[in-house]
Short mmCIF file of C-alpha atoms and ligand atoms in Angstrom, two decimals:
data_model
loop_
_atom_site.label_atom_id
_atom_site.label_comp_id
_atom_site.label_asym_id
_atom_site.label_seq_id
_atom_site.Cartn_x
_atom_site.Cartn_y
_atom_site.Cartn_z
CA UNK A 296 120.34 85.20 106.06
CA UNK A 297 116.37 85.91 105.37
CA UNK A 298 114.98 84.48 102.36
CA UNK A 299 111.28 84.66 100.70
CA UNK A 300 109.86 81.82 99.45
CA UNK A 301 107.24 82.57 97.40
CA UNK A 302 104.93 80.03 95.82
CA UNK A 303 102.86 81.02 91.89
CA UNK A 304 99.92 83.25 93.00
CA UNK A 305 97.47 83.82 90.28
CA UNK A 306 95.65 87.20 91.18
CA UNK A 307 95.94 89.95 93.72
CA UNK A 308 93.05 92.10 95.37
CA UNK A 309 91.91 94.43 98.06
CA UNK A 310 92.94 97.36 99.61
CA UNK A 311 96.17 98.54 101.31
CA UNK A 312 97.98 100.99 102.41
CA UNK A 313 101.99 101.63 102.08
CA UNK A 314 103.91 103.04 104.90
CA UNK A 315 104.91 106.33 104.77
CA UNK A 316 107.56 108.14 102.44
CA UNK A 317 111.28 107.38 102.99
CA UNK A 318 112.46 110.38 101.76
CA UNK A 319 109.79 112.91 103.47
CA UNK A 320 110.26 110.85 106.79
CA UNK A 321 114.38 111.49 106.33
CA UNK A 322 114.02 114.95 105.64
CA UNK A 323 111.27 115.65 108.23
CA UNK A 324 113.83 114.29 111.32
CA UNK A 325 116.70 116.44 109.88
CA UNK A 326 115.01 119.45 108.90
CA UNK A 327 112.39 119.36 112.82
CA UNK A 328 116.21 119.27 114.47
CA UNK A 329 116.72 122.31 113.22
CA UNK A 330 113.69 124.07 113.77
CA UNK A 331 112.84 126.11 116.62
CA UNK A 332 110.69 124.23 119.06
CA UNK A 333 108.29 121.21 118.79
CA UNK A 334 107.49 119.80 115.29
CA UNK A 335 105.19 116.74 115.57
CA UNK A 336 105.29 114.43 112.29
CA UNK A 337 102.74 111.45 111.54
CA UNK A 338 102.68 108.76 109.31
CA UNK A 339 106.16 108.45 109.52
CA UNK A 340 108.38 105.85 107.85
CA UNK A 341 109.79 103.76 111.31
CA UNK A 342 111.97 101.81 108.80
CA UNK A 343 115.94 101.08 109.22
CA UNK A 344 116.97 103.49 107.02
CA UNK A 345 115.00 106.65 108.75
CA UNK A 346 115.71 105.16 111.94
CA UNK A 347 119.09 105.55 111.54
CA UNK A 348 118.44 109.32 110.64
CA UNK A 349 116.30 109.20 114.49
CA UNK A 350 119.51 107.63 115.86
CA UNK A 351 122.17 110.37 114.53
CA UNK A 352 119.65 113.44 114.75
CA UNK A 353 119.60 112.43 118.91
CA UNK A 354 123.26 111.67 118.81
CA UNK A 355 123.61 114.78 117.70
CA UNK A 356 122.01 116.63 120.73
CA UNK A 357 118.32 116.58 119.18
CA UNK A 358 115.40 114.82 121.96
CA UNK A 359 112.75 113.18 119.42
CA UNK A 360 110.19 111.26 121.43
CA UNK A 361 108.01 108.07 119.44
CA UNK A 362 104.61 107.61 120.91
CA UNK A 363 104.37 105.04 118.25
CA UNK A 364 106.83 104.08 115.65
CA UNK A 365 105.13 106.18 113.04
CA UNK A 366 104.34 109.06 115.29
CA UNK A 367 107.48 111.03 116.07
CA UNK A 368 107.90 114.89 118.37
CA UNK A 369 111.29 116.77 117.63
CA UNK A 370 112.20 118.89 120.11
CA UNK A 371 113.84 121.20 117.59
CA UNK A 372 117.52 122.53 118.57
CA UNK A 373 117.59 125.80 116.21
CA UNK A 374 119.82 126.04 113.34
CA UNK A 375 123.01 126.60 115.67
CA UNK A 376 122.21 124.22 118.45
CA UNK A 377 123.45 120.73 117.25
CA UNK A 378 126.26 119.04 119.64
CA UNK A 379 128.91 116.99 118.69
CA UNK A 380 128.21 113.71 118.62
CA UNK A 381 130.21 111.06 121.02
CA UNK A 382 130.91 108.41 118.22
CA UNK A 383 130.91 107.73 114.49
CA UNK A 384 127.27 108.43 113.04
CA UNK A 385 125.84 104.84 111.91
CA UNK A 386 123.76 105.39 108.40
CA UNK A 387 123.35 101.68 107.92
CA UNK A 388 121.78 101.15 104.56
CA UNK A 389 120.51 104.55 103.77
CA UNK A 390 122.43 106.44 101.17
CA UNK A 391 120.19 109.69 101.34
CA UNK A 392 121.16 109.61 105.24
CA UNK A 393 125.05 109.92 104.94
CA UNK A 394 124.59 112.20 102.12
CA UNK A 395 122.12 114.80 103.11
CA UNK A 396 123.45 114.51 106.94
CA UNK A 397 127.13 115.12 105.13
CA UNK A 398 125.45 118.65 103.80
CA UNK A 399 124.17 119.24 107.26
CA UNK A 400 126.96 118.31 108.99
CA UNK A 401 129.55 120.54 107.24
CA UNK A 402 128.36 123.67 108.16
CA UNK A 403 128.98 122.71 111.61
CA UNK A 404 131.28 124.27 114.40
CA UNK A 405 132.31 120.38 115.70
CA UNK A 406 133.77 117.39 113.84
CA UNK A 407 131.84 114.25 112.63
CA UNK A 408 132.44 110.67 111.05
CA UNK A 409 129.62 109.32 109.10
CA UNK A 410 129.81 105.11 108.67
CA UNK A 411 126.82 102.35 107.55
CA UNK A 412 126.79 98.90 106.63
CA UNK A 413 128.91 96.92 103.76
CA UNK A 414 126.69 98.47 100.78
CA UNK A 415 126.55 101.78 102.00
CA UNK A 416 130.57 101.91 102.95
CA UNK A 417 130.99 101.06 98.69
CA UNK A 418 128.41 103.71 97.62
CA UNK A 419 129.82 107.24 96.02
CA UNK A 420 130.56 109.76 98.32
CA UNK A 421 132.52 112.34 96.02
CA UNK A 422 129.48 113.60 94.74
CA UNK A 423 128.24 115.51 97.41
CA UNK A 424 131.69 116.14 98.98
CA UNK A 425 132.73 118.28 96.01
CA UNK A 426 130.47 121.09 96.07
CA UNK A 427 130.34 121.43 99.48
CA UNK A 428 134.20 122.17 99.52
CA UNK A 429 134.03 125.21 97.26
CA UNK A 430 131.31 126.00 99.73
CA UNK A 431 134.41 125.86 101.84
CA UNK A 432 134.16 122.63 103.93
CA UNK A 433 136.42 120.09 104.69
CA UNK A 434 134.86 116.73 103.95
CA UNK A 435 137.31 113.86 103.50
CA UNK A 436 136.33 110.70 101.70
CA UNK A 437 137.98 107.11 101.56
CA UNK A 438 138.87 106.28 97.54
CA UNK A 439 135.22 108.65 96.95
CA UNK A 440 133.29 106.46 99.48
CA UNK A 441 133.04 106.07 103.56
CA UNK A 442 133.90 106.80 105.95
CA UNK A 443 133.12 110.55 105.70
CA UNK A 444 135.11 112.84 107.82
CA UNK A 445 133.68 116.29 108.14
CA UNK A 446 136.15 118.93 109.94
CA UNK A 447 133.53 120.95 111.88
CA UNK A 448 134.86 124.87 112.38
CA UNK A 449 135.24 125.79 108.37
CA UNK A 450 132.87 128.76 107.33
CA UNK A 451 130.97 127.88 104.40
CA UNK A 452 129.82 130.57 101.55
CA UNK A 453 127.60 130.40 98.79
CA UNK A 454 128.27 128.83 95.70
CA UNK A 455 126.76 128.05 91.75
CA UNK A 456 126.78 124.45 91.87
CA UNK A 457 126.25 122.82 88.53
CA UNK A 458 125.53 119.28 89.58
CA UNK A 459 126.84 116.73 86.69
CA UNK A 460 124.09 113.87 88.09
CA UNK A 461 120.15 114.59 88.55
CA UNK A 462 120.79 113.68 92.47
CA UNK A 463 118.00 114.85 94.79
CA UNK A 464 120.57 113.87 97.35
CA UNK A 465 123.49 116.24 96.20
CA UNK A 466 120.56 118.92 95.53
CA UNK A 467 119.32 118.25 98.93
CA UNK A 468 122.98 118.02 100.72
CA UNK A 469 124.32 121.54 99.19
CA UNK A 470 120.88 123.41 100.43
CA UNK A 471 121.38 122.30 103.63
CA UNK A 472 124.48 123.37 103.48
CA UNK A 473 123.35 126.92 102.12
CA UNK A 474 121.41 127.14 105.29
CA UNK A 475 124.69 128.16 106.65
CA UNK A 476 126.91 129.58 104.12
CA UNK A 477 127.05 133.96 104.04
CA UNK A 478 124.81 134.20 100.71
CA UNK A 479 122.78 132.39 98.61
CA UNK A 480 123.58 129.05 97.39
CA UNK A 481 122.26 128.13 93.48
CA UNK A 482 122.11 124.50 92.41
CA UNK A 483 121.82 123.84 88.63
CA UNK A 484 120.72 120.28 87.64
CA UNK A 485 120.77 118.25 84.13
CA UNK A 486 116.99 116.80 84.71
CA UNK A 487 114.24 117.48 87.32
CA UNK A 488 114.66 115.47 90.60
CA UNK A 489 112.58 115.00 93.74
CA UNK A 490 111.87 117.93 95.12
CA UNK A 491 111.12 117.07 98.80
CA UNK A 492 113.68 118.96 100.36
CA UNK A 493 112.37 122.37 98.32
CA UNK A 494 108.89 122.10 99.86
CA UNK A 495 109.77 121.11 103.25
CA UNK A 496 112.07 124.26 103.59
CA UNK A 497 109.76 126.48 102.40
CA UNK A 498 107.32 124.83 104.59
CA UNK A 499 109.38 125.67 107.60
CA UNK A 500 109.84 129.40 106.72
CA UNK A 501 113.34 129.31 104.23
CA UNK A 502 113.17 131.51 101.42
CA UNK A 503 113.77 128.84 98.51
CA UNK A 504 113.50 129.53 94.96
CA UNK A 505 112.88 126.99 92.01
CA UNK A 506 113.24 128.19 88.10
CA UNK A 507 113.30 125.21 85.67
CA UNK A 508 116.40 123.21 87.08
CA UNK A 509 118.21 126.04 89.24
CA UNK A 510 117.16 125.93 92.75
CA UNK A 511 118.42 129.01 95.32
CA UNK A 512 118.28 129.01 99.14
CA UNK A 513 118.88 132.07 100.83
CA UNK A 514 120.54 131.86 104.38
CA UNK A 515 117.59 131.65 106.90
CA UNK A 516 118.01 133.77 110.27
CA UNK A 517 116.00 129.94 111.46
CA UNK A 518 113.65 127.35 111.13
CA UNK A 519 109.57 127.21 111.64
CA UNK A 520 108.89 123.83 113.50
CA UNK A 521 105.99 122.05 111.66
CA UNK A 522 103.12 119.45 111.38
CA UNK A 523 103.47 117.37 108.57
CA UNK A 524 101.43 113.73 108.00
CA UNK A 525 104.25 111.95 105.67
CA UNK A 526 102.09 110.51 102.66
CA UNK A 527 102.34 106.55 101.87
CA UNK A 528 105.65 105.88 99.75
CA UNK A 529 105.04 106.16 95.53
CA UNK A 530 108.29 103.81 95.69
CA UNK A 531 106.75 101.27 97.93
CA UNK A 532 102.85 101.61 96.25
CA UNK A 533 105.25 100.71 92.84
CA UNK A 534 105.37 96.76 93.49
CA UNK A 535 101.60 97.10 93.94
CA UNK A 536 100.97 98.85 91.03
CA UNK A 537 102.54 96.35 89.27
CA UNK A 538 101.48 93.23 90.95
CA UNK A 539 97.65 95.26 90.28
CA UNK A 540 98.69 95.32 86.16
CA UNK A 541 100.06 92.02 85.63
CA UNK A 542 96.94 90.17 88.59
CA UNK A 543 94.28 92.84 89.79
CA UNK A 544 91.16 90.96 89.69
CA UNK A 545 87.44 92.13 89.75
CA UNK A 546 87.26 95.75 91.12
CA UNK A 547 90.85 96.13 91.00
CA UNK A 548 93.68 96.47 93.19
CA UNK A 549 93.58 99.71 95.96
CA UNK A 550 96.25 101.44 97.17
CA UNK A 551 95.62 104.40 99.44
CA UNK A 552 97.50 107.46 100.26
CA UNK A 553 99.74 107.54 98.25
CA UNK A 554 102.52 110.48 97.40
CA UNK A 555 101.63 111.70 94.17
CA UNK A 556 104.84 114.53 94.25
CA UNK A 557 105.18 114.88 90.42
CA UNK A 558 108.74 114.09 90.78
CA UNK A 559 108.04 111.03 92.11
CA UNK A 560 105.37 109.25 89.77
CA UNK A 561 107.58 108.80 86.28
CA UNK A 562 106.39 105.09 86.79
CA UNK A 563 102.80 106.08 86.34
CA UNK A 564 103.37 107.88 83.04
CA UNK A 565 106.02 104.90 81.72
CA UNK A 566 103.40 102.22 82.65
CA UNK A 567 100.40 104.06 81.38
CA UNK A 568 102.56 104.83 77.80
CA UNK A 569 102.78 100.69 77.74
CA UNK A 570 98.95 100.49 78.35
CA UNK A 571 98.57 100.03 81.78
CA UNK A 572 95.32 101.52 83.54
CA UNK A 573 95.87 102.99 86.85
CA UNK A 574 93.09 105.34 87.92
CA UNK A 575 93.69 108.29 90.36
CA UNK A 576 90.84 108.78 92.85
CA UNK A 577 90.59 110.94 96.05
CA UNK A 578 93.33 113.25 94.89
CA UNK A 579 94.33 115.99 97.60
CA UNK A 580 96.72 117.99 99.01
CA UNK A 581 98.75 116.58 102.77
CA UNK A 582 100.46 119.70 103.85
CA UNK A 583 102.90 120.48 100.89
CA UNK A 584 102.95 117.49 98.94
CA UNK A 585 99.78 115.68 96.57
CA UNK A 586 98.70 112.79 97.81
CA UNK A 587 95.69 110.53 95.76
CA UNK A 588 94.24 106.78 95.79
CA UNK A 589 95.20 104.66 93.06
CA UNK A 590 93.11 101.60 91.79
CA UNK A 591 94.73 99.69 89.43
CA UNK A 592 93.01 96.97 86.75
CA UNK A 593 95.01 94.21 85.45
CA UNK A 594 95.80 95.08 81.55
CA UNK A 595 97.70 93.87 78.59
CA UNK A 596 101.26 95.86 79.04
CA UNK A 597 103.08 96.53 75.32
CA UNK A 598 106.72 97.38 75.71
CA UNK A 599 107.98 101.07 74.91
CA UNK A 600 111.33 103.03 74.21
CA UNK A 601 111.35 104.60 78.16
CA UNK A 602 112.02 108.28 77.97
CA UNK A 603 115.70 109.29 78.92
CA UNK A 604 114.14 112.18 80.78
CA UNK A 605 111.44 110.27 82.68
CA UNK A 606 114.59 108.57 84.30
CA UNK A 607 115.27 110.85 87.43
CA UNK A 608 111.57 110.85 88.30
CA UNK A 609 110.84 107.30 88.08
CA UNK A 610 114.75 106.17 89.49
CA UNK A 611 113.78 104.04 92.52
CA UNK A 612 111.18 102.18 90.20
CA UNK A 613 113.56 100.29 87.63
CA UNK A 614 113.56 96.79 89.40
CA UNK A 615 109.99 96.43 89.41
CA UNK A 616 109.41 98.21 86.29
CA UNK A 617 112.03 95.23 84.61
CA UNK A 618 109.55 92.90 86.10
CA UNK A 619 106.81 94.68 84.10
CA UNK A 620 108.80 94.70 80.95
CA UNK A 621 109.12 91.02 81.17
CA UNK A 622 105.65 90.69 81.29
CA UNK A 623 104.73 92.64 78.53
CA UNK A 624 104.43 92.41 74.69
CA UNK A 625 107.31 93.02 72.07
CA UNK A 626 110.72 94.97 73.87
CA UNK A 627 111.30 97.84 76.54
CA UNK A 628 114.10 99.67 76.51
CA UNK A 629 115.35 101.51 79.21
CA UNK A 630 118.70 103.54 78.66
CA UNK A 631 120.15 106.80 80.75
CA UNK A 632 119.97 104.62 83.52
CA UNK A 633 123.19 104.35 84.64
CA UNK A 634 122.80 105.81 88.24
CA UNK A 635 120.65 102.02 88.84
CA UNK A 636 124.50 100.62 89.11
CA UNK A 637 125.22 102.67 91.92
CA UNK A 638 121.86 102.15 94.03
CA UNK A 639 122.21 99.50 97.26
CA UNK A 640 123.48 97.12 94.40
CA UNK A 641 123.81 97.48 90.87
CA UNK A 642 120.51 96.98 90.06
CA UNK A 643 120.92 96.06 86.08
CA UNK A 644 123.31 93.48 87.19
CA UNK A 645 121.12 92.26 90.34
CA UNK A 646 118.08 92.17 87.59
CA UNK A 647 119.68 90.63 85.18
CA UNK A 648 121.19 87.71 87.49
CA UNK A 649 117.35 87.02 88.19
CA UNK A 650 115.97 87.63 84.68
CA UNK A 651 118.48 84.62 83.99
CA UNK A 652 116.59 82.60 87.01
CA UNK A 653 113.54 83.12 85.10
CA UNK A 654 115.14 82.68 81.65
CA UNK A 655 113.79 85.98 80.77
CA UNK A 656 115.56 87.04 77.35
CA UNK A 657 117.07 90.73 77.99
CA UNK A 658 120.31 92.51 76.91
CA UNK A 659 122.17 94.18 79.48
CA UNK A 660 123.51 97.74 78.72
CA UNK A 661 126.09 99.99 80.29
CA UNK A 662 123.02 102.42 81.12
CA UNK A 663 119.87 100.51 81.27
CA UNK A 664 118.61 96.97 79.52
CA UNK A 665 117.07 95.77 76.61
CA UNK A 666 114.02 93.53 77.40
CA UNK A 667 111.86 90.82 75.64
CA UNK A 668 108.80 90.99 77.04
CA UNK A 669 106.80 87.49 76.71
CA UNK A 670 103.43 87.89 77.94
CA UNK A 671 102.13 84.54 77.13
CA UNK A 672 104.77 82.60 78.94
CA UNK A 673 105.44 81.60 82.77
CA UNK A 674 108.52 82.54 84.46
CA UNK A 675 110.00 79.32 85.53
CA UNK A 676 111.34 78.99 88.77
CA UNK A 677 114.47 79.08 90.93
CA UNK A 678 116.97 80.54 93.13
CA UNK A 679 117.37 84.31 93.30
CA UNK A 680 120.01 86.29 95.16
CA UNK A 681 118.57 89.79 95.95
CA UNK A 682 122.23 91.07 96.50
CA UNK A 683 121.18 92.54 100.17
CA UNK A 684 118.59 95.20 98.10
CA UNK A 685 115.14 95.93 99.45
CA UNK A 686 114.19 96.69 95.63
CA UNK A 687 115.12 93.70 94.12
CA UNK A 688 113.62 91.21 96.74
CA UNK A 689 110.42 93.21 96.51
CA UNK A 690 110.57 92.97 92.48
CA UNK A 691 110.91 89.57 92.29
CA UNK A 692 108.23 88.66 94.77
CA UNK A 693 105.87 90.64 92.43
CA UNK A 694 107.23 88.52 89.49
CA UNK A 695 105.54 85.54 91.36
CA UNK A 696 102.13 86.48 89.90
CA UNK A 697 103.81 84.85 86.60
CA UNK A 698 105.79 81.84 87.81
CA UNK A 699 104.75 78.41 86.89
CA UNK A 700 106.95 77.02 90.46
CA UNK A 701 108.45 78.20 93.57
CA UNK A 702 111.36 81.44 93.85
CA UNK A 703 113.34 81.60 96.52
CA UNK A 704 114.64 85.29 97.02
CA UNK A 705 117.73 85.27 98.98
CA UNK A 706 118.98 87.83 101.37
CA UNK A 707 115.84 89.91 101.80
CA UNK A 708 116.59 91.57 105.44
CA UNK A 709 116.87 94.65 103.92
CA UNK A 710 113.32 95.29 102.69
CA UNK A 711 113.13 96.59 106.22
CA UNK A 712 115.11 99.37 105.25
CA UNK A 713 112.10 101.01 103.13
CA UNK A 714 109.01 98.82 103.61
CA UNK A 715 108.51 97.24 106.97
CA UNK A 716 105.00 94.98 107.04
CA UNK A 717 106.02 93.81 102.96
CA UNK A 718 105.38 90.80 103.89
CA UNK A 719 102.32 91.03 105.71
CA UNK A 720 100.83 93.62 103.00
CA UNK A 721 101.87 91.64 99.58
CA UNK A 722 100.19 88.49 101.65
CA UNK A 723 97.27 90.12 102.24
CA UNK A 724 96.62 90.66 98.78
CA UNK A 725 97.25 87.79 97.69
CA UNK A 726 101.29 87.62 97.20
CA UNK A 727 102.09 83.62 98.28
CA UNK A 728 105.37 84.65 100.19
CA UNK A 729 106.49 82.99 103.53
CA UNK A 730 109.96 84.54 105.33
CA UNK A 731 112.45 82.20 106.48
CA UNK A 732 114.23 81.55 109.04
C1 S3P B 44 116.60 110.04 97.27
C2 S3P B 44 117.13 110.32 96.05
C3 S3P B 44 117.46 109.29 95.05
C4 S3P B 44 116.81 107.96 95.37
C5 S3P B 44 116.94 107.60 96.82
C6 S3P B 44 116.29 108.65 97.69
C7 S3P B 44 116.31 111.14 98.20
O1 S3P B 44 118.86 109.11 95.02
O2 S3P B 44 117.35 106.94 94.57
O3 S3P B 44 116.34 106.35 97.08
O4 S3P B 44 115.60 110.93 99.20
O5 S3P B 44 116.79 112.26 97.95
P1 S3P B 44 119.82 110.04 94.10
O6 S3P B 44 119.74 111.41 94.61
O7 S3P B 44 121.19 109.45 94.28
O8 S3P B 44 119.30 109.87 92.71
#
């Protein structure tokens, strides 16, 4: 098992740059297999998690070439030209893999079994396998989770999906199942959610329309292949942000290229609303999504009542943002968070085991926590068990800029699955964190 150990570091500094956007660089692989001809995509995410999207998208017929891990050529197949695959799709870690490839994977004429590793084979499944069944597939789950077992053949139509979760990933799994079905498919959600999937389609020629929360796709006849340089990852640029807020010295803390996708940065507007000063420079537009430079200065953070509607756009964010909390003056509360439970852990409970480490004082709540934030004090140290998820290991590695001794973070292979060269980058600003074995 990998563990951090990461010594007190006192103040962070410099410039980086976070690898590219999980969720674009998932999206680009599936969405370039379908296209007709070669799409070429740059500043991709070479992570586990989109990796495994590389590995099924070629098990599934599609030739992608990598020049360099973060430079990838589709040879697209056309919206009718994937081929069955000869074994059960591996999705690893990556939830937004099985359940966008699910939507993709229904619609077609051959069977397919979707698998991943121990956290991915307890995540919720149901939730994307119910709508696309009135579509008309067949998509069996085990007790709601994996194995998924899609019976290829089934013609799918269009549907008026009111989704009961803000889930980009249902969103993104029923339009790619509309690309298919005989009409146009409508998705209706409770809150605003990423919107990655909308661009890129449009991007590549589908007719997709947004009003408020109801999204339609209309049935393309097929896909435009595309260029598309995947902006640095908001989620990733988070544990900077913070470590800039609670150490930035001097100039402040750079972080460049970043993805500034309004339904992405609900972390910027919580940690601004508790006083935090995060400047936006360079702003500009890479292809269809906004991308800026952030510089962040190290500021006195006051705790705040977080916004039950900021939720969806700021949902990959929690861990660190708990780290934040801590550090702050007076309470944060977060509620309407219930989704965190069924992330690659349960994130309140993976949090809170930690928070206990560092005897921070916090109430744990069905949908969210309760935290006392104690600005003045050191987190002492300890042993923390990152329960196998890239977001808490990161998290807690920030939370080193208030330690008074050595963390050990436990069971940190995973940050691979979103941020590979953590390590490297969080050192080079001055994060104290050695990987062992
Ligand atoms: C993602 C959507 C979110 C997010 C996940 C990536 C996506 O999940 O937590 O990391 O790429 O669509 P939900 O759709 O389950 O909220």
């Amino acid at each position: 098992m990998r563990d951090y150990r990461v010594q007190p570091a006192h103040r962070v500094l410099g410039a980086i740059r976070v690898p590219g956007d999980k969720s674009i660089s998932h999206r680009s692989l599936m969405l370039s297999a379908l296209a007709d001809g070669l799409s070429e995509v740059t500043g991709f995410l070479a992570s586990e998690d989109c990796l495994a999207t590389l590995n099924a998208m070629r098990a599934l017929g599609v030739r992608i070439e990598q020049p360099s891990a973060t430079h990838v050529l589709i040879h697209g197949v056309g919206l009718h030209g994937l081929q069955a695959a000869a074994h059960a799709l591996d999705m690893g870690n990556a939830g937004t893999a099985m359940r966008l490839s699910t939507g993709l994977l229904a619609a077609q004429p051959f069977s397919s079994r979707l698998v991943g590793d121990a956290s991915l084979m307890k995540r919720p499944m149901e939730r994307v396998a119910k709508p696309l069944r009135e579509m008309g597939a067949d998509v069996r789950t085990h007790d709601g989770k994996p194995p998924v077992d899609i019976v290829g053949g089934r013609r799918l139509h269009g549907i008026d999906y009111a989704m009961p979760v803000a889930s980009a990933q249902v969103k993104s799994a029923v339009l790619l199942a509309g690309l298919y079905a005989d009409g146009p498919t409508h998705v209706t959600a409770p809150a605003i959610s990423r919107d990655h999937s909308e661009r890129m389609l449009l991007s590549c020629g589908v007719r997709v329309v947004t009003e408020g929360l109801r999204t339609t796709v209309y049935p393309p006849q097929g896909l435009a292949s595309q260029r598309l340089d995947v902006p640095g990852d908001f989620s990733s640029a988070a544990f900077f942000i913070v470590a800039g807020l609670l150490g930035a010295a001097n100039e402040g803390l750079l972080i460049q290229n970043v993805g500034m996708n309004p339904t992405r940065t609900g972390l910027l507007d919580i940690l601004r609303s508790m006083g935090g000063d995060i400047r936006i420079e360079n702003a500009r537009e890479s292809g269809a999504e906004p991308v800026a430079d952030l510089r962040v200065h190290k500021s006195a953070l006051q705790g705040v009542n977080v916004p039950p509607a900021l939720v969806p756009l700021a949902i990959d964010e929690f861990p660190v943002l708990f780290v934040a909390a801590a550090c702050a003056e007076g309470e944060t509360l977060i509620t309407g968070a219930e989704e965190l439970r069924v992330k690659e852990s349960d994130r309140i409970a993976a949090m809170s085991a930690g928070f206990r480490t560092l005897e921070v004082p916090h109430e744990v709540l069905p949908d969210g926590m309760r935290i006392q934030g104690r600005p003045g004090a050191a987190f002492g140290g300890g042993e923390i068990d990152s329960e196998g998820d890239h977001r808490v290991a990161m998290s807690f590695a920030v939370a080193s800029l208030r330690a008074e001794s050595a963390l050990l973070i436990r069971d940190v292979a995973n940050v691979a699955t979103s941020f590979p060269g953590f390590l490297e980058s969080a050192r080079a600003v001055g994060l104290n964190l050695t990987e062992s074995p």
